[in-house]
Short mmCIF file of C-alpha atoms in Angstrom, two decimals:
data_model
loop_
_atom_site.label_atom_id
_atom_site.label_comp_id
_atom_site.label_asym_id
_atom_site.label_seq_id
_atom_site.Cartn_x
_atom_site.Cartn_y
_atom_site.Cartn_z
CA MET A 254 -44.82 285.61 -0.17
CA ARG A 255 -45.50 287.53 -3.49
CA ASN A 256 -47.45 290.71 -3.53
CA THR A 257 -50.68 289.98 -2.09
CA GLY A 258 -54.15 291.61 -3.17
CA VAL A 259 -55.56 292.40 -6.43
CA GLN A 260 -53.36 291.32 -9.46
CA ILE A 261 -54.77 293.80 -11.99
CA PRO A 262 -53.62 297.21 -12.69
CA PRO A 263 -55.91 300.06 -10.86
CA ALA A 264 -56.25 301.29 -14.62
CA ASN A 265 -57.29 297.91 -15.82
CA ILE A 266 -59.75 296.97 -13.04
CA PRO A 267 -63.23 296.99 -14.87
CA ASN A 268 -65.77 299.13 -13.40
CA THR A 269 -69.07 297.29 -14.39
CA VAL A 270 -70.34 293.58 -13.17
CA THR A 271 -70.30 292.45 -16.70
CA GLY A 272 -66.83 293.48 -16.91
CA MET A 273 -65.94 291.82 -13.49
CA PHE A 274 -67.60 288.56 -14.73
CA GLN A 275 -65.28 288.45 -17.95
CA LEU A 276 -62.39 288.40 -16.17
CA TYR A 277 -63.45 284.89 -15.28
CA PHE A 278 -65.39 283.95 -18.12
CA THR A 279 -63.33 285.06 -20.78
CA ASP A 280 -63.91 285.07 -24.43
CA GLU A 281 -61.34 282.18 -25.06
CA LEU A 282 -63.21 279.81 -22.33
CA ILE A 283 -66.35 280.68 -24.25
CA GLN A 284 -64.91 280.09 -27.71
CA ASN A 285 -63.87 276.42 -26.09
CA PHE A 286 -67.53 275.99 -25.37
CA VAL A 287 -68.34 277.01 -28.95
CA ASP A 288 -66.02 274.61 -30.67
CA GLU A 289 -66.85 271.75 -28.44
CA THR A 290 -70.76 272.00 -28.64
CA ASN A 291 -70.16 272.42 -32.25
CA ARG A 292 -68.26 269.34 -32.28
CA TYR A 293 -70.34 267.29 -30.35
CA ALA A 294 -73.75 268.32 -32.44
CA ARG A 295 -71.94 267.60 -35.60
CA THR A 296 -71.08 263.90 -34.34
CA LYS A 297 -74.76 263.40 -33.00
CA ILE A 298 -76.57 264.53 -35.97
CA ALA A 299 -74.19 262.54 -38.32
CA ALA A 300 -75.36 259.43 -36.20
CA LEU A 301 -79.00 260.04 -36.51
CA GLY A 302 -78.66 259.20 -40.13
CA VAL A 303 -81.58 260.24 -42.30
CA LEU A 304 -83.48 263.16 -40.48
CA LYS A 305 -87.17 262.97 -40.14
CA PRO A 306 -88.97 265.90 -42.35
CA ARG A 307 -90.14 267.58 -38.87
CA SER A 308 -87.01 266.93 -37.00
CA ILE A 309 -86.01 270.15 -35.47
CA TRP A 310 -82.02 269.12 -35.81
CA ARG A 311 -82.99 270.39 -39.86
CA LYS A 312 -82.68 273.68 -38.54
CA TRP A 313 -79.53 273.34 -36.65
CA SER A 314 -76.29 275.20 -37.41
CA ASP A 315 -73.22 275.76 -35.64
CA VAL A 316 -73.51 277.79 -32.49
CA THR A 317 -71.71 281.23 -32.71
CA MET A 318 -69.84 283.30 -30.38
CA MET A 319 -72.62 285.74 -29.51
CA GLU A 320 -75.27 283.01 -29.09
CA MET A 321 -73.39 281.08 -26.63
CA LYS A 322 -72.94 284.49 -24.79
CA CYS A 323 -76.72 284.81 -24.84
CA TYR A 324 -77.41 281.27 -23.88
CA THR A 325 -74.93 281.77 -20.76
CA GLY A 326 -76.88 284.96 -20.09
CA ILE A 327 -79.99 283.03 -19.97
CA ILE A 328 -78.97 280.42 -17.80
CA LEU A 329 -77.88 283.23 -15.16
CA LYS A 330 -81.51 284.62 -15.62
CA MET A 331 -82.90 281.51 -15.09
CA SER A 332 -81.27 281.04 -11.78
CA ILE A 333 -83.01 284.36 -10.36
CA THR A 334 -86.35 283.90 -12.09
CA SER A 335 -88.74 281.27 -11.06
CA ALA A 336 -90.62 279.08 -13.61
CA CYS A 337 -92.03 275.36 -13.52
CA ASP A 338 -90.50 274.49 -16.71
CA MET A 339 -87.58 275.59 -18.89
CA LYS A 340 -90.02 276.12 -21.46
CA ASP A 341 -92.25 278.32 -19.54
CA TYR A 342 -89.43 281.15 -19.50
CA PHE A 343 -90.32 281.58 -23.39
CA SER A 344 -94.02 281.46 -23.00
CA THR A 345 -96.13 284.23 -24.83
CA ARG A 346 -99.05 284.03 -22.61
CA TRP A 347 -99.92 287.14 -21.15
CA ASP A 348 -99.71 285.91 -17.36
CA ASN A 349 -96.31 284.05 -18.20
CA TYR A 350 -94.70 286.56 -20.67
CA ILE A 351 -90.97 287.80 -19.74
CA PRO A 352 -89.76 289.54 -22.72
CA PHE A 353 -86.00 289.41 -21.94
CA PHE A 354 -86.01 285.47 -22.55
CA THR A 355 -87.62 285.92 -26.02
CA ASP A 356 -86.03 288.87 -27.10
CA VAL A 357 -82.62 287.43 -26.57
CA ILE A 358 -83.30 284.33 -28.48
CA SER A 359 -85.70 281.88 -29.88
CA ARG A 360 -87.09 279.16 -27.36
CA ASP A 361 -86.26 276.37 -30.36
CA ARG A 362 -82.53 277.70 -30.70
CA PHE A 363 -82.10 277.86 -26.63
CA LEU A 364 -83.21 274.17 -26.28
CA MET A 365 -81.08 273.16 -29.34
CA ILE A 366 -78.03 274.54 -27.87
CA HIS A 367 -79.05 273.39 -24.49
CA TRP A 368 -79.28 269.80 -25.95
CA MET A 369 -75.78 269.92 -27.62
CA LEU A 370 -73.96 271.91 -24.96
CA HIS A 371 -70.62 270.11 -24.39
CA VAL A 372 -67.44 271.50 -22.27
CA GLU A 373 -64.83 268.92 -23.72
CA ALA A 374 -66.67 266.61 -26.04
CA ASP A 375 -66.09 262.72 -26.17
CA ASN A 376 -62.70 262.07 -28.48
CA PRO A 377 -62.90 258.78 -30.69
CA GLY A 378 -60.19 256.16 -29.50
CA MET A 379 -59.77 257.63 -25.98
CA GLN A 380 -60.97 256.13 -22.85
CA ARG A 381 -64.12 256.55 -21.63
CA GLN A 382 -64.84 259.97 -20.06
CA THR A 383 -65.49 260.35 -16.40
CA ARG A 384 -67.10 262.80 -14.57
CA ARG A 385 -64.25 264.95 -13.63
CA MET A 386 -63.18 264.75 -17.42
CA LYS A 387 -66.42 266.28 -18.87
CA ILE A 388 -65.63 269.57 -17.51
CA ARG A 389 -61.96 269.19 -16.70
CA ASN A 390 -60.97 271.98 -18.97
CA MET A 391 -63.27 274.89 -17.51
CA VAL A 392 -62.20 273.50 -14.07
CA THR A 393 -58.82 274.10 -14.81
CA HIS A 394 -59.44 277.57 -16.61
CA MET A 395 -61.34 279.01 -13.58
CA LYS A 396 -58.88 277.57 -10.91
CA SER A 397 -56.10 279.41 -13.15
CA LYS A 398 -57.85 282.66 -13.25
CA CYS A 399 -58.89 282.64 -9.33
CA THR A 400 -54.93 282.39 -8.71
CA GLU A 401 -54.13 284.61 -11.32
CA LEU A 402 -56.16 287.80 -10.39
CA PHE A 403 -55.83 287.46 -6.72
CA ILE A 404 -52.97 286.79 -4.08
CA PRO A 405 -54.25 286.38 -0.49
CA LYS A 406 -52.80 287.76 2.67
CA GLN A 407 -50.92 285.61 5.12
CA ASN A 408 -54.40 283.95 6.75
CA ILE A 409 -56.17 281.56 4.38
CA ALA A 410 -58.82 279.08 5.15
CA VAL A 411 -60.12 275.35 3.80
CA ASP A 412 -63.66 274.21 4.22
CA GLU A 413 -66.35 272.95 2.00
CA THR A 414 -68.89 274.75 0.07
CA THR A 415 -72.19 273.48 -1.13
CA ILE A 416 -74.05 274.84 -4.49
CA LYS A 417 -77.50 274.55 -4.47
CA PHE A 418 -78.69 271.68 -7.11
CA LYS A 419 -81.43 268.91 -6.82
CA GLY A 420 -80.76 267.56 -10.56
CA ARG A 421 -80.07 263.88 -11.35
CA VAL A 422 -76.13 263.63 -10.87
CA GLY A 423 -74.31 260.59 -9.28
CA PHE A 424 -72.37 262.88 -7.05
CA LEU A 425 -75.22 265.12 -5.44
CA MET A 426 -74.58 265.26 -1.56
CA TYR A 427 -77.19 265.62 1.43
CA ASN A 428 -76.12 267.24 4.49
CA PRO A 429 -79.05 268.06 7.39
CA GLN A 430 -76.60 269.98 9.27
CA LYS A 431 -75.74 272.79 6.61
CA PRO A 432 -78.23 275.70 5.34
CA THR A 433 -78.14 274.21 1.87
CA LYS A 434 -78.95 270.52 2.54
CA TRP A 435 -79.10 269.31 -1.16
CA GLY A 436 -76.26 270.33 -3.71
CA LEU A 437 -72.82 269.89 -5.04
CA ARG A 438 -69.74 269.61 -2.81
CA VAL A 439 -66.80 271.72 -3.45
CA PHE A 440 -63.66 271.84 -1.52
CA SER A 441 -62.71 275.60 -1.19
CA LEU A 442 -59.40 277.52 -0.24
CA CYS A 443 -60.49 281.22 0.70
CA ASP A 444 -58.55 284.11 1.67
CA SER A 445 -59.55 284.91 5.35
CA GLU A 446 -59.89 288.52 5.28
CA THR A 447 -61.78 289.07 1.93
CA GLY A 448 -63.68 285.62 1.32
CA TYR A 449 -61.96 285.50 -2.07
CA LEU A 450 -62.34 282.02 -3.37
CA VAL A 451 -58.29 281.17 -4.07
CA GLN A 452 -58.26 277.71 -5.10
CA PHE A 453 -60.93 274.89 -5.24
CA GLU A 454 -61.80 271.09 -5.89
CA PRO A 455 -64.98 269.87 -6.97
CA TYR A 456 -66.31 266.74 -5.29
CA TYR A 457 -67.23 264.05 -7.79
CA GLY A 458 -67.43 261.02 -5.87
CA GLN A 459 -64.83 258.52 -5.14
CA THR A 460 -62.95 259.33 -8.28
CA THR A 461 -61.93 262.76 -6.56
CA SER A 462 -60.79 260.75 -3.48
CA ASN A 463 -58.70 258.48 -5.60
CA ALA A 464 -57.09 261.06 -7.75
CA LEU A 465 -55.86 263.15 -4.52
CA PRO A 466 -52.27 263.06 -3.57
CA ASN A 467 -50.61 261.53 -0.69
CA PRO A 468 -52.66 258.43 -0.66
CA ASN A 469 -50.79 257.41 2.70
CA LEU A 470 -52.80 260.14 4.55
CA PRO A 471 -56.15 260.41 5.79
CA ILE A 472 -58.70 262.00 3.19
CA PRO A 473 -59.22 265.37 5.18
CA ALA A 474 -55.45 265.85 5.24
CA ARG A 475 -54.84 264.94 1.22
CA ILE A 476 -57.75 267.56 0.47
CA VAL A 477 -56.07 270.51 2.26
CA LEU A 478 -52.60 269.49 0.77
CA HIS A 479 -54.05 269.49 -2.59
CA LEU A 480 -55.54 272.80 -2.30
CA VAL A 481 -52.77 274.41 -0.92
CA ASN A 482 -50.15 272.84 -3.36
CA GLU A 483 -52.29 273.85 -6.10
CA PHE A 484 -52.43 277.31 -5.02
CA THR A 485 -48.76 277.90 -4.27
CA GLY A 486 -47.86 275.94 -7.36
CA ALA A 487 -43.95 275.28 -8.14
CA ALA A 488 -42.89 278.46 -6.26
CA ARG A 489 -43.77 276.72 -3.05
CA ASN A 490 -44.58 280.26 -1.67
CA THR A 491 -44.41 279.83 2.19
CA GLY A 492 -45.29 281.99 5.23
CA TYR A 493 -49.07 281.07 4.99
CA HIS A 494 -51.28 280.24 7.95
CA VAL A 495 -54.25 277.66 7.12
CA TYR A 496 -57.07 277.58 9.08
CA THR A 497 -59.47 274.37 9.50
CA ASP A 498 -62.06 272.98 11.06
CA ARG A 499 -62.23 269.64 12.81
CA TYR A 500 -63.05 267.48 9.87
CA TYR A 501 -59.64 268.28 8.43
CA THR A 502 -57.24 269.14 11.40
CA SER A 503 -54.79 266.53 12.43
CA PRO A 504 -51.22 265.84 13.57
CA SER A 505 -50.35 264.32 9.93
CA LEU A 506 -51.63 267.56 8.03
CA GLY A 507 -49.71 269.99 10.64
CA ARG A 508 -46.60 267.90 9.94
CA GLU A 509 -46.98 267.79 6.37
CA LEU A 510 -47.93 271.53 6.21
CA LYS A 511 -44.90 272.34 8.22
CA LYS A 512 -42.60 270.81 5.48
CA LEU A 513 -44.14 273.39 3.02
CA GLY A 514 -43.29 276.31 5.69
CA ILE A 515 -47.06 276.71 6.24
CA SER A 516 -48.57 277.18 9.55
CA THR A 517 -51.96 275.87 10.82
CA THR A 518 -54.74 276.24 13.33
CA GLY A 519 -57.84 274.36 13.74
CA THR A 520 -60.44 272.80 16.12
CA VAL A 521 -59.59 269.11 16.53
CA MET A 522 -61.74 265.82 17.33
CA LYS A 523 -60.61 264.10 20.54
CA ASN A 524 -60.80 260.58 18.70
CA ARG A 525 -58.34 262.13 15.91
CA LYS A 526 -55.63 259.30 14.83
CA ASP A 527 -52.33 260.17 16.26
CA LEU A 528 -53.47 262.91 18.61
CA PRO A 529 -50.97 262.80 21.45
CA GLU A 530 -52.08 261.67 24.95
CA GLU A 531 -51.20 264.71 26.81
CA VAL A 532 -53.07 267.15 24.23
CA LYS A 533 -56.36 265.09 25.09
CA LYS A 534 -55.87 265.22 29.01
CA LYS A 535 -54.49 268.88 28.96
CA TYR A 536 -56.63 270.68 26.29
CA LEU A 537 -59.68 268.87 25.35
CA LYS A 538 -61.39 269.02 28.69
CA LEU A 539 -62.46 272.86 28.26
CA LYS A 540 -66.07 273.89 29.34
CA LYS A 541 -68.63 275.10 27.17
CA HIS A 542 -67.66 278.64 25.56
CA GLU A 543 -64.13 278.31 27.07
#
């Protein structure tokens, strides 16, 4: 195993929340947003042909790095500030007025950036973009940063996370047993000691399942192996111990992890395929709290 813990020299560790945020949301990533948004906007506006005299797109100009940072800050602020409609954040009425939003950027400029925002614009001549491809470069960047900046200790855990969301997307999930019932599902591999997110895989529906490696294995086992392989990479770091819940635990997963030099522990369902009979008889008759 590599040296565990934070992979940043102590002298370079930021002492502000903004600095920590920028370790992951780098200028390089934001510049990518700027370039793709401007490219997409120019294509869309050109396709409109002759603009109407009062069209808002007559005011369009390429987004700058500073404007994209302002846009990102406003989106984050909106997540903790309630309003009935997006335009209400920029209201100047005395009963709704919030100075922060109008001081940072005008409402029309914000909406233009919001409508044209693209992380990875469509490329002419290429195959039709899938859900995964539309944010592929951002997800790839974040995955690399998560692994680059922190190496977990021996014990790691795999589970699923629900990001609260009720928007209109085809892969919205509903789970009545979770505290956050509606949202976007993300499969996560975390450091057991600190809870740090080491590796993740967003769930886009069937496209995610089809793209997972080891098609001969059950989907839960493929998820764990994918996250572990993404984390360990070509170095094949061994010595880790993966903890899973009953959704993921299976004999086939244990065998595959053993090949990688990784141990596993987890709860298991009685009807899990390939579970040995002696295990069912001896260990799966525990009473409550045993």
